[in-house]
């Protein structure tokens, strides 16, 4: 299968500000890629170049084998960060209009629109005006507009912004449905748990530069911190034998229990068998690294102070908390 997106050495500046620098990116056909980084990292600028809304100062790009997204526009679905509907139009008419703009000639288009609205929990809204819908409902309509023509490439820029947890879960399932159908998906977000849950591969970008491009599972193995989460069955159990294990570097209190950090090179399965022999656990599991931790680990070397690192971590954590609260 050919590549859906290819960027080579792409650079974009705005005056004296460099938004994207020397960006290489390959998204294979049918892949589900997370494009992640904090606000201001250069994600939206990159997407606008892919979509031919902006043009690079330097470098090459191709979309679905073409030098410009304009040449493949009927095969691309795009949900921009800045939403927009024709507010006075009725929902069904708006979606039918968007489908026709994308070249859909289905004689049963009206039925397709009704089915698509039903699939996102908006059955019965076809005759409503767009302005009558809530923000979350509008976002669902825009997702339908981005996928009504069954695109080969779907680009989503912060798709979960403003959605309540139930609607976010529904949209997640719809994104996975598009992926199962065969669409390549580039999913941009600053809320890393969203990408962690959805994506097969992840590209991390910081201050306009790519800092990581890897399959999710391989990345987790590479950056696995070898930590074990442990709760003793008896809250008053003596844990000193665990500290004496040669495999254990240290044992710390954590939220709801303990975190056991292993010596580099230790086999977690072997260490867990030793732990069970010494102290009966109520919970014992390997703590997999989070994308947030991996990102901080990668970029912290370029930050001048510990305060800078903590400020970046706080910003990422705040983003995730806000997303969970909507």
PDB file of C-alpha atoms in Angstrom:
ATOM      1  CA  UNK A   1       0.000   0.000   0.000  1.00  0.00           C
ATOM      2  CA  UNK A   2       1.389   3.428  -0.982  1.00  0.00           C
ATOM      3  CA  UNK A   3       2.070   6.174   1.531  1.00  0.00           C
ATOM      4  CA  UNK A   4      -0.763   8.552   2.413  1.00  0.00           C
ATOM      5  CA  UNK A   5       1.487  11.438   3.538  1.00  0.00           C
ATOM      6  CA  UNK A   6       5.174  12.140   2.914  1.00  0.00           C
ATOM      7  CA  UNK A   7       7.051  15.200   4.209  1.00  0.00           C
ATOM      8  CA  UNK A   8      10.780  15.686   3.572  1.00  0.00           C
ATOM      9  CA  UNK A   9      12.768  18.463   5.233  1.00  0.00           C
ATOM     10  CA  UNK A  10       9.738  20.750   5.527  1.00  0.00           C
ATOM     11  CA  UNK A  11      10.252  24.196   7.052  1.00  0.00           C
ATOM     12  CA  UNK A  12       7.766  27.010   7.739  1.00  0.00           C
ATOM     13  CA  UNK A  13       8.417  30.425   9.241  1.00  0.00           C
ATOM     14  CA  UNK A  14       6.245  33.401  10.117  1.00  0.00           C
ATOM     15  CA  UNK A  15       8.468  36.445  10.162  1.00  0.00           C
ATOM     16  CA  UNK A  16      11.251  35.678  12.626  1.00  0.00           C
ATOM     17  CA  UNK A  17       9.342  32.787  14.189  1.00  0.00           C
ATOM     18  CA  UNK A  18      10.112  29.276  12.975  1.00  0.00           C
ATOM     19  CA  UNK A  19       6.947  27.188  13.386  1.00  0.00           C
ATOM     20  CA  UNK A  20       8.224  23.975  11.749  1.00  0.00           C
ATOM     21  CA  UNK A  21      11.863  23.037  11.112  1.00  0.00           C
ATOM     22  CA  UNK A  22      13.270  20.196   8.996  1.00  0.00           C
ATOM     23  CA  UNK A  23      10.224  17.950   9.470  1.00  0.00           C
ATOM     24  CA  UNK A  24      10.269  14.461   7.954  1.00  0.00           C
ATOM     25  CA  UNK A  25       7.096  12.405   8.201  1.00  0.00           C
ATOM     26  CA  UNK A  26       5.764   9.299   6.460  1.00  0.00           C
ATOM     27  CA  UNK A  27       2.229   8.066   7.137  1.00  0.00           C
ATOM     28  CA  UNK A  28       1.610   4.770   5.308  1.00  0.00           C
ATOM     29  CA  UNK A  29      -1.743   4.066   3.698  1.00  0.00           C
ATOM     30  CA  UNK A  30      -4.179   2.600   6.234  1.00  0.00           C
ATOM     31  CA  UNK A  31      -2.078   3.689   9.255  1.00  0.00           C
ATOM     32  CA  UNK A  32      -3.411   5.368  12.407  1.00  0.00           C
ATOM     33  CA  UNK A  33      -0.832   7.981  13.422  1.00  0.00           C
ATOM     34  CA  UNK A  34      -0.873  10.214  16.466  1.00  0.00           C
ATOM     35  CA  UNK A  35       0.698  13.629  15.912  1.00  0.00           C
ATOM     36  CA  UNK A  36       1.327  14.899  19.410  1.00  0.00           C
ATOM     37  CA  UNK A  37       2.976  17.700  21.318  1.00  0.00           C
ATOM     38  CA  UNK A  38       2.025  20.657  23.529  1.00  0.00           C
ATOM     39  CA  UNK A  39       0.100  23.665  22.248  1.00  0.00           C
ATOM     40  CA  UNK A  40       2.318  25.739  19.971  1.00  0.00           C
ATOM     41  CA  UNK A  41       4.540  22.811  18.975  1.00  0.00           C
ATOM     42  CA  UNK A  42       3.803  23.232  15.255  1.00  0.00           C
ATOM     43  CA  UNK A  43       1.158  20.539  14.745  1.00  0.00           C
ATOM     44  CA  UNK A  44      -1.568  22.699  13.219  1.00  0.00           C
ATOM     45  CA  UNK A  45       0.921  24.510  10.965  1.00  0.00           C
ATOM     46  CA  UNK A  46       2.134  21.127   9.703  1.00  0.00           C
ATOM     47  CA  UNK A  47      -1.422  19.975   9.028  1.00  0.00           C
ATOM     48  CA  UNK A  48      -2.223  23.187   7.147  1.00  0.00           C
ATOM     49  CA  UNK A  49       0.797  22.567   4.929  1.00  0.00           C
ATOM     50  CA  UNK A  50      -0.340  18.991   4.303  1.00  0.00           C
ATOM     51  CA  UNK A  51      -3.766  20.364   3.361  1.00  0.00           C
ATOM     52  CA  UNK A  52      -2.246  23.057   1.066  1.00  0.00           C
ATOM     53  CA  UNK A  53      -3.770  25.806   3.209  1.00  0.00           C
ATOM     54  CA  UNK A  54      -0.208  26.984   3.856  1.00  0.00           C
ATOM     55  CA  UNK A  55       2.872  26.282   1.772  1.00  0.00           C
ATOM     56  CA  UNK A  56       6.320  25.361   3.095  1.00  0.00           C
ATOM     57  CA  UNK A  57       9.266  27.706   2.746  1.00  0.00           C
ATOM     58  CA  UNK A  58      11.465  24.685   2.118  1.00  0.00           C
ATOM     59  CA  UNK A  59      11.136  20.941   1.619  1.00  0.00           C
ATOM     60  CA  UNK A  60       8.876  18.548  -0.247  1.00  0.00           C
ATOM     61  CA  UNK A  61       5.544  16.943   0.509  1.00  0.00           C
ATOM     62  CA  UNK A  62       3.048  14.628  -1.126  1.00  0.00           C
ATOM     63  CA  UNK A  63      -0.483  13.579  -0.198  1.00  0.00           C
ATOM     64  CA  UNK A  64      -1.941  10.329  -1.549  1.00  0.00           C
ATOM     65  CA  UNK A  65       0.787  10.371  -4.180  1.00  0.00           C
ATOM     66  CA  UNK A  66       0.114  13.952  -5.335  1.00  0.00           C
ATOM     67  CA  UNK A  67       2.297  17.015  -4.811  1.00  0.00           C
ATOM     68  CA  UNK A  68      -0.690  18.960  -3.478  1.00  0.00           C
ATOM     69  CA  UNK A  69      -3.717  17.986  -1.399  1.00  0.00           C
ATOM     70  CA  UNK A  70      -5.812  19.996  -3.870  1.00  0.00           C
ATOM     71  CA  UNK A  71      -5.218  17.282  -6.458  1.00  0.00           C
ATOM     72  CA  UNK A  72      -6.658  14.651  -4.087  1.00  0.00           C
ATOM     73  CA  UNK A  73      -9.234  16.773  -2.241  1.00  0.00           C
ATOM     74  CA  UNK A  74     -12.137  14.378  -2.914  1.00  0.00           C
ATOM     75  CA  UNK A  75     -10.212  11.568  -1.201  1.00  0.00           C
ATOM     76  CA  UNK A  76      -9.370  13.541   1.954  1.00  0.00           C
ATOM     77  CA  UNK A  77     -11.476  14.204   5.037  1.00  0.00           C
ATOM     78  CA  UNK A  78     -10.399  17.081   7.284  1.00  0.00           C
ATOM     79  CA  UNK A  79     -11.686  18.110  10.688  1.00  0.00           C
ATOM     80  CA  UNK A  80      -9.889  21.392  11.504  1.00  0.00           C
ATOM     81  CA  UNK A  81      -9.209  22.661  15.016  1.00  0.00           C
ATOM     82  CA  UNK A  82     -11.234  25.791  14.239  1.00  0.00           C
ATOM     83  CA  UNK A  83     -14.720  24.453  13.588  1.00  0.00           C
ATOM     84  CA  UNK A  84     -17.187  26.009  11.179  1.00  0.00           C
ATOM     85  CA  UNK A  85     -20.706  25.197   9.960  1.00  0.00           C
ATOM     86  CA  UNK A  86     -23.168  27.050   7.778  1.00  0.00           C
ATOM     87  CA  UNK A  87     -25.220  27.913  10.808  1.00  0.00           C
ATOM     88  CA  UNK A  88     -28.449  28.812   8.988  1.00  0.00           C
ATOM     89  CA  UNK A  89     -28.501  25.612   6.913  1.00  0.00           C
ATOM     90  CA  UNK A  90     -30.406  22.553   8.041  1.00  0.00           C
ATOM     91  CA  UNK A  91     -28.157  19.716   9.189  1.00  0.00           C
ATOM     92  CA  UNK A  92     -29.199  17.223   6.506  1.00  0.00           C
ATOM     93  CA  UNK A  93     -28.903  19.767   3.702  1.00  0.00           C
ATOM     94  CA  UNK A  94     -25.484  20.862   4.972  1.00  0.00           C
ATOM     95  CA  UNK A  95     -24.142  17.296   4.988  1.00  0.00           C
ATOM     96  CA  UNK A  96     -25.584  16.538   1.552  1.00  0.00           C
ATOM     97  CA  UNK A  97     -23.974  19.728   0.236  1.00  0.00           C
ATOM     98  CA  UNK A  98     -20.588  18.784   1.725  1.00  0.00           C
ATOM     99  CA  UNK A  99     -20.852  15.295   0.227  1.00  0.00           C
ATOM    100  CA  UNK A 100     -21.552  16.720  -3.234  1.00  0.00           C
ATOM    101  CA  UNK A 101     -18.587  19.079  -2.909  1.00  0.00           C
ATOM    102  CA  UNK A 102     -16.485  15.949  -2.363  1.00  0.00           C
ATOM    103  CA  UNK A 103     -17.810  14.341  -5.522  1.00  0.00           C
ATOM    104  CA  UNK A 104     -20.397  11.971  -4.016  1.00  0.00           C
ATOM    105  CA  UNK A 105     -23.003  11.044  -6.633  1.00  0.00           C
ATOM    106  CA  UNK A 106     -24.941   8.480  -4.574  1.00  0.00           C
ATOM    107  CA  UNK A 107     -28.654   8.477  -5.600  1.00  0.00           C
ATOM    108  CA  UNK A 108     -29.386   7.441  -2.001  1.00  0.00           C
ATOM    109  CA  UNK A 109     -27.393  10.313  -0.509  1.00  0.00           C
ATOM    110  CA  UNK A 110     -30.266  11.447   1.737  1.00  0.00           C
ATOM    111  CA  UNK A 111     -30.446   7.966   3.271  1.00  0.00           C
ATOM    112  CA  UNK A 112     -26.669   7.955   3.719  1.00  0.00           C
ATOM    113  CA  UNK A 113     -26.892  11.269   5.585  1.00  0.00           C
ATOM    114  CA  UNK A 114     -29.671   9.987   7.874  1.00  0.00           C
ATOM    115  CA  UNK A 115     -27.695   6.810   8.594  1.00  0.00           C
ATOM    116  CA  UNK A 116     -24.545   8.818   9.352  1.00  0.00           C
ATOM    117  CA  UNK A 117     -26.448  11.066  11.770  1.00  0.00           C
ATOM    118  CA  UNK A 118     -27.909   8.007  13.498  1.00  0.00           C
ATOM    119  CA  UNK A 119     -24.396   6.550  13.864  1.00  0.00           C
ATOM    120  CA  UNK A 120     -23.229   9.570  15.889  1.00  0.00           C
ATOM    121  CA  UNK A 121     -26.324   9.731  18.077  1.00  0.00           C
ATOM    122  CA  UNK A 122     -27.956  12.603  16.170  1.00  0.00           C
ATOM    123  CA  UNK A 123     -30.979  10.801  14.765  1.00  0.00           C
ATOM    124  CA  UNK A 124     -33.870  13.188  14.159  1.00  0.00           C
ATOM    125  CA  UNK A 125     -31.689  16.290  13.735  1.00  0.00           C
ATOM    126  CA  UNK A 126     -31.680  16.348   9.925  1.00  0.00           C
ATOM    127  CA  UNK A 127     -34.312  19.099   9.743  1.00  0.00           C
ATOM    128  CA  UNK A 128     -32.798  21.232  12.497  1.00  0.00           C
ATOM    129  CA  UNK A 129     -30.704  24.266  11.651  1.00  0.00           C
ATOM    130  CA  UNK A 130     -27.034  23.940  12.549  1.00  0.00           C
ATOM    131  CA  UNK A 131     -27.283  26.926  14.884  1.00  0.00           C
ATOM    132  CA  UNK A 132     -29.850  25.057  16.991  1.00  0.00           C
ATOM    133  CA  UNK A 133     -27.323  22.390  17.979  1.00  0.00           C
ATOM    134  CA  UNK A 134     -25.085  22.337  21.032  1.00  0.00           C
ATOM    135  CA  UNK A 135     -21.324  22.650  20.629  1.00  0.00           C
ATOM    136  CA  UNK A 136     -20.837  18.911  21.058  1.00  0.00           C
ATOM    137  CA  UNK A 137     -23.566  18.134  18.518  1.00  0.00           C
ATOM    138  CA  UNK A 138     -22.013  20.547  16.028  1.00  0.00           C
ATOM    139  CA  UNK A 139     -18.709  18.751  16.425  1.00  0.00           C
ATOM    140  CA  UNK A 140     -20.347  15.426  15.619  1.00  0.00           C
ATOM    141  CA  UNK A 141     -21.934  16.960  12.515  1.00  0.00           C
ATOM    142  CA  UNK A 142     -18.515  18.162  11.409  1.00  0.00           C
ATOM    143  CA  UNK A 143     -17.065  14.696  11.902  1.00  0.00           C
ATOM    144  CA  UNK A 144     -19.814  13.337   9.660  1.00  0.00           C
ATOM    145  CA  UNK A 145     -19.029  16.061   7.114  1.00  0.00           C
ATOM    146  CA  UNK A 146     -15.363  14.990   7.167  1.00  0.00           C
ATOM    147  CA  UNK A 147     -16.208  11.322   6.560  1.00  0.00           C
ATOM    148  CA  UNK A 148     -19.470  11.312   4.548  1.00  0.00           C
ATOM    149  CA  UNK A 149     -17.515  10.710   1.307  1.00  0.00           C
ATOM    150  CA  UNK A 150     -15.556   7.786   2.831  1.00  0.00           C
ATOM    151  CA  UNK A 151     -12.096   9.316   2.402  1.00  0.00           C
ATOM    152  CA  UNK A 152      -8.821   7.440   1.936  1.00  0.00           C
ATOM    153  CA  UNK A 153      -7.094   9.932   4.268  1.00  0.00           C
ATOM    154  CA  UNK A 154      -8.681  11.448   7.367  1.00  0.00           C
ATOM    155  CA  UNK A 155      -6.943  14.314   9.192  1.00  0.00           C
ATOM    156  CA  UNK A 156      -8.288  15.188  12.631  1.00  0.00           C
ATOM    157  CA  UNK A 157      -7.013  18.269  14.488  1.00  0.00           C
ATOM    158  CA  UNK A 158      -8.012  18.113  18.193  1.00  0.00           C
ATOM    159  CA  UNK A 159     -11.216  16.151  17.428  1.00  0.00           C
ATOM    160  CA  UNK A 160     -12.212  15.597  21.072  1.00  0.00           C
ATOM    161  CA  UNK A 161     -12.093  19.262  22.087  1.00  0.00           C
ATOM    162  CA  UNK A 162     -15.330  20.279  23.832  1.00  0.00           C
ATOM    163  CA  UNK A 163     -16.892  16.812  23.913  1.00  0.00           C
ATOM    164  CA  UNK A 164     -18.344  15.232  27.044  1.00  0.00           C
ATOM    165  CA  UNK A 165     -16.934  11.786  28.012  1.00  0.00           C
ATOM    166  CA  UNK A 166     -19.826   9.842  26.437  1.00  0.00           C
ATOM    167  CA  UNK A 167     -19.549  11.725  23.136  1.00  0.00           C
ATOM    168  CA  UNK A 168     -15.749  11.393  23.197  1.00  0.00           C
ATOM    169  CA  UNK A 169     -16.079   7.628  23.579  1.00  0.00           C
ATOM    170  CA  UNK A 170     -18.517   7.509  20.663  1.00  0.00           C
ATOM    171  CA  UNK A 171     -16.198   9.581  18.478  1.00  0.00           C
ATOM    172  CA  UNK A 172     -13.293   7.312  19.423  1.00  0.00           C
ATOM    173  CA  UNK A 173     -15.253   4.301  18.164  1.00  0.00           C
ATOM    174  CA  UNK A 174     -16.102   6.148  14.946  1.00  0.00           C
ATOM    175  CA  UNK A 175     -12.435   6.987  14.346  1.00  0.00           C
ATOM    176  CA  UNK A 176     -11.525   3.336  14.857  1.00  0.00           C
ATOM    177  CA  UNK A 177     -14.328   2.415  12.449  1.00  0.00           C
ATOM    178  CA  UNK A 178     -12.824   4.659   9.778  1.00  0.00           C
ATOM    179  CA  UNK A 179      -9.450   3.035  10.385  1.00  0.00           C
ATOM    180  CA  UNK A 180     -10.970  -0.450  10.107  1.00  0.00           C
ATOM    181  CA  UNK A 181     -12.599   0.620   6.834  1.00  0.00           C
ATOM    182  CA  UNK A 182      -9.075   1.272   5.518  1.00  0.00           C
ATOM    183  CA  UNK A 183      -8.600   5.033   5.848  1.00  0.00           C
ATOM    184  CA  UNK A 184      -5.205   6.387   6.838  1.00  0.00           C
ATOM    185  CA  UNK A 185      -5.663   8.695   9.829  1.00  0.00           C
ATOM    186  CA  UNK A 186      -3.473  11.491  11.145  1.00  0.00           C
ATOM    187  CA  UNK A 187      -4.766  12.398  14.584  1.00  0.00           C
ATOM    188  CA  UNK A 188      -3.318  15.596  16.056  1.00  0.00           C
ATOM    189  CA  UNK A 189      -3.690  16.350  19.762  1.00  0.00           C
ATOM    190  CA  UNK A 190      -1.940  17.940  22.730  1.00  0.00           C
ATOM    191  CA  UNK A 191      -3.832  15.544  25.065  1.00  0.00           C
ATOM    192  CA  UNK A 192      -1.451  12.615  25.028  1.00  0.00           C
ATOM    193  CA  UNK A 193      -3.739  10.018  26.694  1.00  0.00           C
ATOM    194  CA  UNK A 194      -6.045  10.324  23.661  1.00  0.00           C
ATOM    195  CA  UNK A 195      -3.236   9.344  21.289  1.00  0.00           C
ATOM    196  CA  UNK A 196      -2.056   6.670  23.724  1.00  0.00           C
ATOM    197  CA  UNK A 197      -5.476   5.020  23.600  1.00  0.00           C
ATOM    198  CA  UNK A 198      -6.042   5.233  19.846  1.00  0.00           C
ATOM    199  CA  UNK A 199      -2.885   5.201  17.789  1.00  0.00           C
ATOM    200  CA  UNK A 200      -0.699   2.463  16.303  1.00  0.00           C
ATOM    201  CA  UNK A 201       2.187   4.888  15.770  1.00  0.00           C
ATOM    202  CA  UNK A 202       3.127   8.227  17.286  1.00  0.00           C
ATOM    203  CA  UNK A 203       5.045  11.254  16.048  1.00  0.00           C
ATOM    204  CA  UNK A 204       6.115  13.667  18.788  1.00  0.00           C
ATOM    205  CA  UNK A 205       6.886  17.277  17.887  1.00  0.00           C
ATOM    206  CA  UNK A 206       8.365  19.983  20.121  1.00  0.00           C
ATOM    207  CA  UNK A 207       9.114  23.573  19.143  1.00  0.00           C
ATOM    208  CA  UNK A 208       8.620  22.706  15.485  1.00  0.00           C
ATOM    209  CA  UNK A 209      11.004  19.740  15.454  1.00  0.00           C
ATOM    210  CA  UNK A 210      10.259  16.035  15.468  1.00  0.00           C
ATOM    211  CA  UNK A 211      11.651  14.323  18.564  1.00  0.00           C
ATOM    212  CA  UNK A 212      10.226  10.820  18.071  1.00  0.00           C
ATOM    213  CA  UNK A 213       8.556   8.776  15.314  1.00  0.00           C
ATOM    214  CA  UNK A 214       7.831   5.210  16.336  1.00  0.00           C
ATOM    215  CA  UNK A 215       5.244   2.457  16.582  1.00  0.00           C
ATOM    216  CA  UNK A 216       3.483   2.662  19.928  1.00  0.00           C
ATOM    217  CA  UNK A 217       4.367  -0.818  21.185  1.00  0.00           C
ATOM    218  CA  UNK A 218       8.028  -0.564  20.181  1.00  0.00           C
ATOM    219  CA  UNK A 219       8.238   2.856  21.815  1.00  0.00           C
ATOM    220  CA  UNK A 220       6.834   1.524  25.082  1.00  0.00           C
ATOM    221  CA  UNK A 221       9.356  -1.309  25.099  1.00  0.00           C
ATOM    222  CA  UNK A 222      12.209   1.075  24.331  1.00  0.00           C
ATOM    223  CA  UNK A 223      11.275   3.548  27.064  1.00  0.00           C
ATOM    224  CA  UNK A 224       9.927   1.022  29.586  1.00  0.00           C
ATOM    225  CA  UNK A 225      11.114   2.338  32.973  1.00  0.00           C
ATOM    226  CA  UNK A 226      10.886  -1.126  34.551  1.00  0.00           C
ATOM    227  CA  UNK A 227       8.566  -0.097  37.326  1.00  0.00           C
ATOM    228  CA  UNK A 228       6.160  -2.397  39.136  1.00  0.00           C
ATOM    229  CA  UNK A 229       3.012  -1.260  40.907  1.00  0.00           C
ATOM    230  CA  UNK A 230       2.492  -3.164  44.142  1.00  0.00           C
ATOM    231  CA  UNK A 231      -0.199  -3.203  46.840  1.00  0.00           C
ATOM    232  CA  UNK A 232       0.302  -5.630  49.760  1.00  0.00           C
ATOM    233  CA  UNK A 233      -2.705  -7.756  50.716  1.00  0.00           C
ATOM    234  CA  UNK A 234      -1.952  -6.878  54.340  1.00  0.00           C
ATOM    235  CA  UNK A 235      -1.604  -3.065  54.660  1.00  0.00           C
ATOM    236  CA  UNK A 236       0.677  -3.569  57.690  1.00  0.00           C
ATOM    237  CA  UNK A 237       2.989  -6.051  55.978  1.00  0.00           C
ATOM    238  CA  UNK A 238       6.745  -5.692  56.492  1.00  0.00           C
ATOM    239  CA  UNK A 239       8.164  -4.562  53.131  1.00  0.00           C
ATOM    240  CA  UNK A 240      11.828  -4.566  54.118  1.00  0.00           C
ATOM    241  CA  UNK A 241      12.442  -7.948  52.395  1.00  0.00           C
ATOM    242  CA  UNK A 242      11.455  -6.303  49.088  1.00  0.00           C
ATOM    243  CA  UNK A 243      14.030  -3.564  49.547  1.00  0.00           C
ATOM    244  CA  UNK A 244      16.678  -6.241  50.060  1.00  0.00           C
ATOM    245  CA  UNK A 245      16.028  -7.950  46.735  1.00  0.00           C
ATOM    246  CA  UNK A 246      19.012  -7.552  44.376  1.00  0.00           C
ATOM    247  CA  UNK A 247      16.595  -6.776  41.524  1.00  0.00           C
ATOM    248  CA  UNK A 248      15.083  -3.787  43.352  1.00  0.00           C
ATOM    249  CA  UNK A 249      16.648  -0.347  43.021  1.00  0.00           C
ATOM    250  CA  UNK A 250      14.161   1.344  45.321  1.00  0.00           C
ATOM    251  CA  UNK A 251      10.633   1.128  46.694  1.00  0.00           C
ATOM    252  CA  UNK A 252       8.509   4.271  47.012  1.00  0.00           C
ATOM    253  CA  UNK A 253       5.052   5.131  48.230  1.00  0.00           C
ATOM    254  CA  UNK A 254       2.694   5.986  45.381  1.00  0.00           C
ATOM    255  CA  UNK A 255      -0.965   6.808  45.091  1.00  0.00           C
ATOM    256  CA  UNK A 256      -2.905   3.786  46.368  1.00  0.00           C
ATOM    257  CA  UNK A 257       0.153   1.611  47.036  1.00  0.00           C
ATOM    258  CA  UNK A 258       3.858   1.306  46.204  1.00  0.00           C
ATOM    259  CA  UNK A 259       6.079   1.660  43.175  1.00  0.00           C
ATOM    260  CA  UNK A 260       9.021  -0.712  42.845  1.00  0.00           C
ATOM    261  CA  UNK A 261      11.788   0.491  40.538  1.00  0.00           C
ATOM    262  CA  UNK A 262      13.934  -2.319  39.165  1.00  0.00           C
ATOM    263  CA  UNK A 263      17.662  -2.410  38.460  1.00  0.00           C
ATOM    264  CA  UNK A 264      18.453  -1.809  34.769  1.00  0.00           C
ATOM    265  CA  UNK A 265      18.368  -5.065  32.829  1.00  0.00           C
ATOM    266  CA  UNK A 266      16.127  -6.899  35.288  1.00  0.00           C
ATOM    267  CA  UNK A 267      13.479  -9.226  33.890  1.00  0.00           C
ATOM    268  CA  UNK A 268      10.189  -7.921  35.376  1.00  0.00           C
ATOM    269  CA  UNK A 269       8.571 -11.379  35.282  1.00  0.00           C
ATOM    270  CA  UNK A 270      11.431 -12.855  37.339  1.00  0.00           C
ATOM    271  CA  UNK A 271      11.297  -9.954  39.811  1.00  0.00           C
ATOM    272  CA  UNK A 272       7.534 -10.305  40.210  1.00  0.00           C
ATOM    273  CA  UNK A 273       7.878 -14.007  41.086  1.00  0.00           C
ATOM    274  CA  UNK A 274      10.424 -13.107  43.775  1.00  0.00           C
ATOM    275  CA  UNK A 275       8.154 -10.378  45.158  1.00  0.00           C
ATOM    276  CA  UNK A 276       5.170 -12.733  45.462  1.00  0.00           C
ATOM    277  CA  UNK A 277       7.293 -15.217  47.429  1.00  0.00           C
ATOM    278  CA  UNK A 278       8.192 -12.536  49.988  1.00  0.00           C
ATOM    279  CA  UNK A 279       5.013 -10.448  50.401  1.00  0.00           C
ATOM    280  CA  UNK A 280       1.505 -11.504  49.333  1.00  0.00           C
ATOM    281  CA  UNK A 281       0.146  -8.879  46.924  1.00  0.00           C
ATOM    282  CA  UNK A 282      -3.363  -7.517  46.456  1.00  0.00           C
ATOM    283  CA  UNK A 283      -2.113  -5.997  43.187  1.00  0.00           C
ATOM    284  CA  UNK A 284       1.043  -6.584  41.205  1.00  0.00           C
ATOM    285  CA  UNK A 285       1.517  -5.231  37.681  1.00  0.00           C
ATOM    286  CA  UNK A 286       4.105  -3.704  35.392  1.00  0.00           C
ATOM    287  CA  UNK A 287       3.724   0.074  35.076  1.00  0.00           C
ATOM    288  CA  UNK A 288       3.976   0.904  31.386  1.00  0.00           C
ATOM    289  CA  UNK A 289       5.424   4.299  30.431  1.00  0.00           C
ATOM    290  CA  UNK A 290       2.985   7.041  29.480  1.00  0.00           C
ATOM    291  CA  UNK A 291       3.480   9.149  26.366  1.00  0.00           C
ATOM    292  CA  UNK A 292       3.721  12.195  28.603  1.00  0.00           C
ATOM    293  CA  UNK A 293       6.678  10.666  30.479  1.00  0.00           C
ATOM    294  CA  UNK A 294       8.398   9.674  27.239  1.00  0.00           C
ATOM    295  CA  UNK A 295       7.905  13.166  25.805  1.00  0.00           C
ATOM    296  CA  UNK A 296       9.327  14.820  28.939  1.00  0.00           C
ATOM    297  CA  UNK A 297      12.280  12.443  28.873  1.00  0.00           C
ATOM    298  CA  UNK A 298      13.033  13.314  25.248  1.00  0.00           C
ATOM    299  CA  UNK A 299      12.800  17.093  25.476  1.00  0.00           C
ATOM    300  CA  UNK A 300      14.031  17.748  29.014  1.00  0.00           C
ATOM    301  CA  UNK A 301      17.667  17.803  27.884  1.00  0.00           C
ATOM    302  CA  UNK A 302      16.954  20.969  25.918  1.00  0.00           C
ATOM    303  CA  UNK A 303      15.330  22.763  28.851  1.00  0.00           C
ATOM    304  CA  UNK A 304      17.543  24.972  30.963  1.00  0.00           C
ATOM    305  CA  UNK A 305      16.148  24.364  34.449  1.00  0.00           C
ATOM    306  CA  UNK A 306      14.188  21.836  36.453  1.00  0.00           C
ATOM    307  CA  UNK A 307      11.496  24.511  36.753  1.00  0.00           C
ATOM    308  CA  UNK A 308      11.186  24.541  32.949  1.00  0.00           C
ATOM    309  CA  UNK A 309      10.695  20.767  32.939  1.00  0.00           C
ATOM    310  CA  UNK A 310       8.073  20.934  35.669  1.00  0.00           C
ATOM    311  CA  UNK A 311       6.255  23.763  33.883  1.00  0.00           C
ATOM    312  CA  UNK A 312       6.097  21.686  30.695  1.00  0.00           C
ATOM    313  CA  UNK A 313       4.845  18.647  32.627  1.00  0.00           C
ATOM    314  CA  UNK A 314       2.251  20.777  34.418  1.00  0.00           C
ATOM    315  CA  UNK A 315       0.999  22.111  31.085  1.00  0.00           C
ATOM    316  CA  UNK A 316       0.617  18.618  29.649  1.00  0.00           C
ATOM    317  CA  UNK A 317      -1.101  17.364  32.805  1.00  0.00           C
ATOM    318  CA  UNK A 318      -3.454  20.359  32.804  1.00  0.00           C
ATOM    319  CA  UNK A 319      -4.373  19.661  29.176  1.00  0.00           C
ATOM    320  CA  UNK A 320      -5.203  16.056  30.013  1.00  0.00           C
ATOM    321  CA  UNK A 321      -7.254  17.096  33.061  1.00  0.00           C
ATOM    322  CA  UNK A 322      -9.262  19.603  31.033  1.00  0.00           C
ATOM    323  CA  UNK A 323      -9.937  16.969  28.374  1.00  0.00           C
ATOM    324  CA  UNK A 324     -11.132  14.488  30.979  1.00  0.00           C
ATOM    325  CA  UNK A 325     -13.424  17.091  32.514  1.00  0.00           C
ATOM    326  CA  UNK A 326     -15.375  17.987  29.367  1.00  0.00           C
TER     327      UNK A 326
END
